[in-house]
């Protein structure tokens, strides 16, 4: 059992109290259950492969992108015929996992016209009408 108490009720003390409580809670949850993120790669010709902790990605650029993950992160990629490739990452540290997932997403953000790119599973992308819809 881990209890956090604060010496007074100042605003900054309350903020730090909540921060440290959440950090300790995430550490306990990470060790007992672990954290997991799932990302989808959407686009014609977009491919993802994992070789150990190095991911090889074809994202429509003129070159392949090699992305090295932290040693704590375990990555698994699934590519089924007729479906979008899926990246599943698991780790005990929520901060490292979230930072890696955000960095991978930033390599090809989902664009608002066709929806191509890397997105988190279940993420809703607001689509825009194209130039033809203006007429």
JSON list of C-alpha atoms in Angstrom, two decimals:
[
{"chain": "A", "resi": 1, "resn": "UNK", "atom": "CA", "xyz": [0.00, 0.00, 0.00]},
{"chain": "A", "resi": 2, "resn": "UNK", "atom": "CA", "xyz": [1.36, 3.38, -1.00]},
{"chain": "A", "resi": 3, "resn": "UNK", "atom": "CA", "xyz": [-0.12, 6.61, 0.41]},
{"chain": "A", "resi": 4, "resn": "UNK", "atom": "CA", "xyz": [0.63, 10.17, -0.68]},
{"chain": "A", "resi": 5, "resn": "UNK", "atom": "CA", "xyz": [-0.03, 13.09, 1.65]},
{"chain": "A", "resi": 6, "resn": "UNK", "atom": "CA", "xyz": [0.56, 16.77, 1.11]},
{"chain": "A", "resi": 7, "resn": "UNK", "atom": "CA", "xyz": [1.73, 19.29, 3.72]},
{"chain": "A", "resi": 8, "resn": "UNK", "atom": "CA", "xyz": [-0.77, 22.04, 2.74]},
{"chain": "A", "resi": 9, "resn": "UNK", "atom": "CA", "xyz": [-3.58, 22.83, 0.29]},
{"chain": "A", "resi": 10, "resn": "UNK", "atom": "CA", "xyz": [-1.80, 25.29, -1.97]},
{"chain": "A", "resi": 11, "resn": "UNK", "atom": "CA", "xyz": [-2.55, 24.99, -5.67]},
{"chain": "A", "resi": 12, "resn": "UNK", "atom": "CA", "xyz": [1.00, 23.99, -6.66]},
{"chain": "A", "resi": 13, "resn": "UNK", "atom": "CA", "xyz": [1.20, 21.40, -3.87]},
{"chain": "A", "resi": 14, "resn": "UNK", "atom": "CA", "xyz": [-2.09, 19.85, -5.00]},
{"chain": "A", "resi": 15, "resn": "UNK", "atom": "CA", "xyz": [-0.78, 19.68, -8.57]},
{"chain": "A", "resi": 16, "resn": "UNK", "atom": "CA", "xyz": [2.45, 17.94, -7.52]},
{"chain": "A", "resi": 17, "resn": "UNK", "atom": "CA", "xyz": [0.47, 15.57, -5.26]},
{"chain": "A", "resi": 18, "resn": "UNK", "atom": "CA", "xyz": [-1.66, 14.44, -8.21]},
{"chain": "A", "resi": 19, "resn": "UNK", "atom": "CA", "xyz": [1.35, 14.17, -10.51]},
{"chain": "A", "resi": 20, "resn": "UNK", "atom": "CA", "xyz": [3.37, 11.94, -8.19]},
{"chain": "A", "resi": 21, "resn": "UNK", "atom": "CA", "xyz": [0.33, 9.80, -7.38]},
{"chain": "A", "resi": 22, "resn": "UNK", "atom": "CA", "xyz": [-0.35, 9.25, -11.10]},
{"chain": "A", "resi": 23, "resn": "UNK", "atom": "CA", "xyz": [3.32, 8.48, -11.86]},
{"chain": "A", "resi": 24, "resn": "UNK", "atom": "CA", "xyz": [3.49, 5.88, -9.08]},
{"chain": "A", "resi": 25, "resn": "UNK", "atom": "CA", "xyz": [0.17, 4.38, -10.19]},
{"chain": "A", "resi": 26, "resn": "UNK", "atom": "CA", "xyz": [1.44, 4.07, -13.78]},
{"chain": "A", "resi": 27, "resn": "UNK", "atom": "CA", "xyz": [4.64, 2.39, -12.56]},
{"chain": "A", "resi": 28, "resn": "UNK", "atom": "CA", "xyz": [2.66, -0.21, -10.61]},
{"chain": "A", "resi": 29, "resn": "UNK", "atom": "CA", "xyz": [0.27, -0.82, -13.52]},
{"chain": "A", "resi": 30, "resn": "UNK", "atom": "CA", "xyz": [3.16, -1.06, -15.99]},
{"chain": "A", "resi": 31, "resn": "UNK", "atom": "CA", "xyz": [4.92, -3.75, -13.98]},
{"chain": "A", "resi": 32, "resn": "UNK", "atom": "CA", "xyz": [1.77, -5.76, -13.22]},
{"chain": "A", "resi": 33, "resn": "UNK", "atom": "CA", "xyz": [-0.20, -5.45, -16.50]},
{"chain": "A", "resi": 34, "resn": "UNK", "atom": "CA", "xyz": [1.89, -3.44, -18.98]},
{"chain": "A", "resi": 35, "resn": "UNK", "atom": "CA", "xyz": [0.81, -0.87, -21.55]},
{"chain": "A", "resi": 36, "resn": "UNK", "atom": "CA", "xyz": [-0.08, -1.46, -25.19]},
{"chain": "A", "resi": 37, "resn": "UNK", "atom": "CA", "xyz": [-0.66, 0.74, -28.24]},
{"chain": "A", "resi": 38, "resn": "UNK", "atom": "CA", "xyz": [-2.05, -0.36, -31.59]},
{"chain": "A", "resi": 39, "resn": "UNK", "atom": "CA", "xyz": [-1.51, 1.67, -34.78]},
{"chain": "A", "resi": 40, "resn": "UNK", "atom": "CA", "xyz": [-2.84, 1.13, -38.30]},
{"chain": "A", "resi": 41, "resn": "UNK", "atom": "CA", "xyz": [-0.91, 2.00, -41.46]},
{"chain": "A", "resi": 42, "resn": "UNK", "atom": "CA", "xyz": [-3.43, 3.09, -44.10]},
{"chain": "A", "resi": 43, "resn": "UNK", "atom": "CA", "xyz": [-2.43, 3.70, -47.71]},
{"chain": "A", "resi": 44, "resn": "UNK", "atom": "CA", "xyz": [-1.78, 1.89, -50.96]},
{"chain": "A", "resi": 45, "resn": "UNK", "atom": "CA", "xyz": [1.76, 0.47, -50.95]},
{"chain": "A", "resi": 46, "resn": "UNK", "atom": "CA", "xyz": [2.43, 1.35, -47.31]},
{"chain": "A", "resi": 47, "resn": "UNK", "atom": "CA", "xyz": [4.27, -1.52, -45.60]},
{"chain": "A", "resi": 48, "resn": "UNK", "atom": "CA", "xyz": [5.72, -2.17, -42.15]},
{"chain": "A", "resi": 49, "resn": "UNK", "atom": "CA", "xyz": [8.07, -4.92, -40.96]},
{"chain": "A", "resi": 50, "resn": "UNK", "atom": "CA", "xyz": [9.68, -5.46, -37.58]},
{"chain": "A", "resi": 51, "resn": "UNK", "atom": "CA", "xyz": [13.12, -7.07, -37.26]},
{"chain": "A", "resi": 52, "resn": "UNK", "atom": "CA", "xyz": [13.83, -7.22, -33.53]},
{"chain": "A", "resi": 53, "resn": "UNK", "atom": "CA", "xyz": [13.60, -3.63, -32.30]},
{"chain": "A", "resi": 54, "resn": "UNK", "atom": "CA", "xyz": [14.12, -2.06, -35.73]},
{"chain": "A", "resi": 55, "resn": "UNK", "atom": "CA", "xyz": [11.09, -1.27, -37.86]},
{"chain": "A", "resi": 56, "resn": "UNK", "atom": "CA", "xyz": [11.38, -1.02, -41.64]},
{"chain": "A", "resi": 57, "resn": "UNK", "atom": "CA", "xyz": [8.66, 1.13, -43.17]},
{"chain": "A", "resi": 58, "resn": "UNK", "atom": "CA", "xyz": [7.61, 1.99, -46.71]},
{"chain": "A", "resi": 59, "resn": "UNK", "atom": "CA", "xyz": [5.41, 5.07, -46.36]},
{"chain": "A", "resi": 60, "resn": "UNK", "atom": "CA", "xyz": [5.29, 6.44, -49.89]},
{"chain": "A", "resi": 61, "resn": "UNK", "atom": "CA", "xyz": [8.60, 8.27, -49.73]},
{"chain": "A", "resi": 62, "resn": "UNK", "atom": "CA", "xyz": [11.45, 7.61, -52.20]},
{"chain": "A", "resi": 63, "resn": "UNK", "atom": "CA", "xyz": [13.30, 5.65, -49.51]},
{"chain": "A", "resi": 64, "resn": "UNK", "atom": "CA", "xyz": [12.57, 3.17, -46.73]},
{"chain": "A", "resi": 65, "resn": "UNK", "atom": "CA", "xyz": [12.50, 4.43, -43.17]},
{"chain": "A", "resi": 66, "resn": "UNK", "atom": "CA", "xyz": [14.32, 2.44, -40.48]},
{"chain": "A", "resi": 67, "resn": "UNK", "atom": "CA", "xyz": [13.07, 3.27, -36.98]},
{"chain": "A", "resi": 68, "resn": "UNK", "atom": "CA", "xyz": [14.91, 1.89, -33.95]},
{"chain": "A", "resi": 69, "resn": "UNK", "atom": "CA", "xyz": [12.83, 1.43, -30.80]},
{"chain": "A", "resi": 70, "resn": "UNK", "atom": "CA", "xyz": [14.01, 1.47, -27.19]},
{"chain": "A", "resi": 71, "resn": "UNK", "atom": "CA", "xyz": [15.08, -1.96, -25.90]},
{"chain": "A", "resi": 72, "resn": "UNK", "atom": "CA", "xyz": [12.18, -2.01, -23.39]},
{"chain": "A", "resi": 73, "resn": "UNK", "atom": "CA", "xyz": [9.56, -1.92, -26.17]},
{"chain": "A", "resi": 74, "resn": "UNK", "atom": "CA", "xyz": [8.38, -5.12, -27.79]},
{"chain": "A", "resi": 75, "resn": "UNK", "atom": "CA", "xyz": [6.93, -4.61, -31.27]},
{"chain": "A", "resi": 76, "resn": "UNK", "atom": "CA", "xyz": [4.82, -6.89, -33.43]},
{"chain": "A", "resi": 77, "resn": "UNK", "atom": "CA", "xyz": [3.58, -6.17, -36.95]},
{"chain": "A", "resi": 78, "resn": "UNK", "atom": "CA", "xyz": [0.74, -7.99, -38.69]},
{"chain": "A", "resi": 79, "resn": "UNK", "atom": "CA", "xyz": [0.08, -7.73, -42.41]},
{"chain": "A", "resi": 80, "resn": "UNK", "atom": "CA", "xyz": [-2.93, -9.63, -43.74]},
{"chain": "A", "resi": 81, "resn": "UNK", "atom": "CA", "xyz": [-4.03, -9.68, -47.34]},
{"chain": "A", "resi": 82, "resn": "UNK", "atom": "CA", "xyz": [-6.82, -7.17, -47.94]},
{"chain": "A", "resi": 83, "resn": "UNK", "atom": "CA", "xyz": [-6.32, -5.42, -44.58]},
{"chain": "A", "resi": 84, "resn": "UNK", "atom": "CA", "xyz": [-4.15, -2.56, -43.41]},
{"chain": "A", "resi": 85, "resn": "UNK", "atom": "CA", "xyz": [-0.84, -3.38, -41.66]},
{"chain": "A", "resi": 86, "resn": "UNK", "atom": "CA", "xyz": [-1.08, -3.15, -37.86]},
{"chain": "A", "resi": 87, "resn": "UNK", "atom": "CA", "xyz": [1.71, -2.20, -35.44]},
{"chain": "A", "resi": 88, "resn": "UNK", "atom": "CA", "xyz": [1.31, -3.43, -31.84]},
{"chain": "A", "resi": 89, "resn": "UNK", "atom": "CA", "xyz": [3.77, -2.18, -29.23]},
{"chain": "A", "resi": 90, "resn": "UNK", "atom": "CA", "xyz": [3.93, -3.22, -25.58]},
{"chain": "A", "resi": 91, "resn": "UNK", "atom": "CA", "xyz": [6.06, -1.84, -22.76]},
{"chain": "A", "resi": 92, "resn": "UNK", "atom": "CA", "xyz": [6.07, -1.42, -18.98]},
{"chain": "A", "resi": 93, "resn": "UNK", "atom": "CA", "xyz": [6.89, 2.32, -19.20]},
{"chain": "A", "resi": 94, "resn": "UNK", "atom": "CA", "xyz": [3.94, 4.42, -20.36]},
{"chain": "A", "resi": 95, "resn": "UNK", "atom": "CA", "xyz": [6.04, 7.50, -21.17]},
{"chain": "A", "resi": 96, "resn": "UNK", "atom": "CA", "xyz": [8.53, 5.69, -23.42]},
{"chain": "A", "resi": 97, "resn": "UNK", "atom": "CA", "xyz": [5.74, 3.83, -25.22]},
{"chain": "A", "resi": 98, "resn": "UNK", "atom": "CA", "xyz": [3.70, 6.98, -25.85]},
{"chain": "A", "resi": 99, "resn": "UNK", "atom": "CA", "xyz": [6.73, 8.89, -27.09]},
{"chain": "A", "resi": 100, "resn": "UNK", "atom": "CA", "xyz": [7.68, 6.11, -29.54]},
{"chain": "A", "resi": 101, "resn": "UNK", "atom": "CA", "xyz": [4.08, 5.82, -30.80]},
{"chain": "A", "resi": 102, "resn": "UNK", "atom": "CA", "xyz": [3.87, 9.59, -31.35]},
{"chain": "A", "resi": 103, "resn": "UNK", "atom": "CA", "xyz": [7.20, 9.60, -33.21]},
{"chain": "A", "resi": 104, "resn": "UNK", "atom": "CA", "xyz": [6.05, 6.77, -35.51]},
{"chain": "A", "resi": 105, "resn": "UNK", "atom": "CA", "xyz": [2.77, 8.60, -36.18]},
{"chain": "A", "resi": 106, "resn": "UNK", "atom": "CA", "xyz": [4.66, 11.79, -37.03]},
{"chain": "A", "resi": 107, "resn": "UNK", "atom": "CA", "xyz": [6.48, 10.02, -39.88]},
{"chain": "A", "resi": 108, "resn": "UNK", "atom": "CA", "xyz": [3.23, 10.05, -41.92]},
{"chain": "A", "resi": 109, "resn": "UNK", "atom": "CA", "xyz": [0.30, 11.76, -40.17]},
{"chain": "A", "resi": 110, "resn": "UNK", "atom": "CA", "xyz": [-3.21, 10.92, -41.40]},
{"chain": "A", "resi": 111, "resn": "UNK", "atom": "CA", "xyz": [-4.15, 13.44, -44.04]},
{"chain": "A", "resi": 112, "resn": "UNK", "atom": "CA", "xyz": [-7.69, 14.89, -44.06]},
{"chain": "A", "resi": 113, "resn": "UNK", "atom": "CA", "xyz": [-8.64, 14.26, -47.72]},
{"chain": "A", "resi": 114, "resn": "UNK", "atom": "CA", "xyz": [-8.07, 10.54, -48.26]},
{"chain": "A", "resi": 115, "resn": "UNK", "atom": "CA", "xyz": [-7.23, 9.49, -44.70]},
{"chain": "A", "resi": 116, "resn": "UNK", "atom": "CA", "xyz": [-3.87, 7.92, -45.64]},
{"chain": "A", "resi": 117, "resn": "UNK", "atom": "CA", "xyz": [-1.16, 7.71, -43.01]},
{"chain": "A", "resi": 118, "resn": "UNK", "atom": "CA", "xyz": [-0.44, 6.16, -39.61]},
{"chain": "A", "resi": 119, "resn": "UNK", "atom": "CA", "xyz": [-3.21, 6.42, -37.03]},
{"chain": "A", "resi": 120, "resn": "UNK", "atom": "CA", "xyz": [-4.02, 4.91, -33.67]},
{"chain": "A", "resi": 121, "resn": "UNK", "atom": "CA", "xyz": [-6.61, 2.15, -33.76]},
{"chain": "A", "resi": 122, "resn": "UNK", "atom": "CA", "xyz": [-10.07, 3.62, -33.20]},
{"chain": "A", "resi": 123, "resn": "UNK", "atom": "CA", "xyz": [-8.92, 7.18, -33.94]},
{"chain": "A", "resi": 124, "resn": "UNK", "atom": "CA", "xyz": [-11.47, 9.25, -35.86]},
{"chain": "A", "resi": 125, "resn": "UNK", "atom": "CA", "xyz": [-10.11, 11.43, -38.66]},
{"chain": "A", "resi": 126, "resn": "UNK", "atom": "CA", "xyz": [-12.33, 14.30, -39.78]},
{"chain": "A", "resi": 127, "resn": "UNK", "atom": "CA", "xyz": [-12.35, 14.23, -43.53]},
{"chain": "A", "resi": 128, "resn": "UNK", "atom": "CA", "xyz": [-12.56, 17.38, -45.62]},
{"chain": "A", "resi": 129, "resn": "UNK", "atom": "CA", "xyz": [-14.41, 17.77, -48.88]},
{"chain": "A", "resi": 130, "resn": "UNK", "atom": "CA", "xyz": [-12.08, 18.19, -51.81]},
{"chain": "A", "resi": 131, "resn": "UNK", "atom": "CA", "xyz": [-11.88, 20.87, -54.45]},
{"chain": "A", "resi": 132, "resn": "UNK", "atom": "CA", "xyz": [-14.66, 19.23, -56.51]},
{"chain": "A", "resi": 133, "resn": "UNK", "atom": "CA", "xyz": [-17.19, 19.64, -53.68]},
{"chain": "A", "resi": 134, "resn": "UNK", "atom": "CA", "xyz": [-16.85, 23.45, -53.81]},
{"chain": "A", "resi": 135, "resn": "UNK", "atom": "CA", "xyz": [-18.53, 23.68, -57.22]}
]
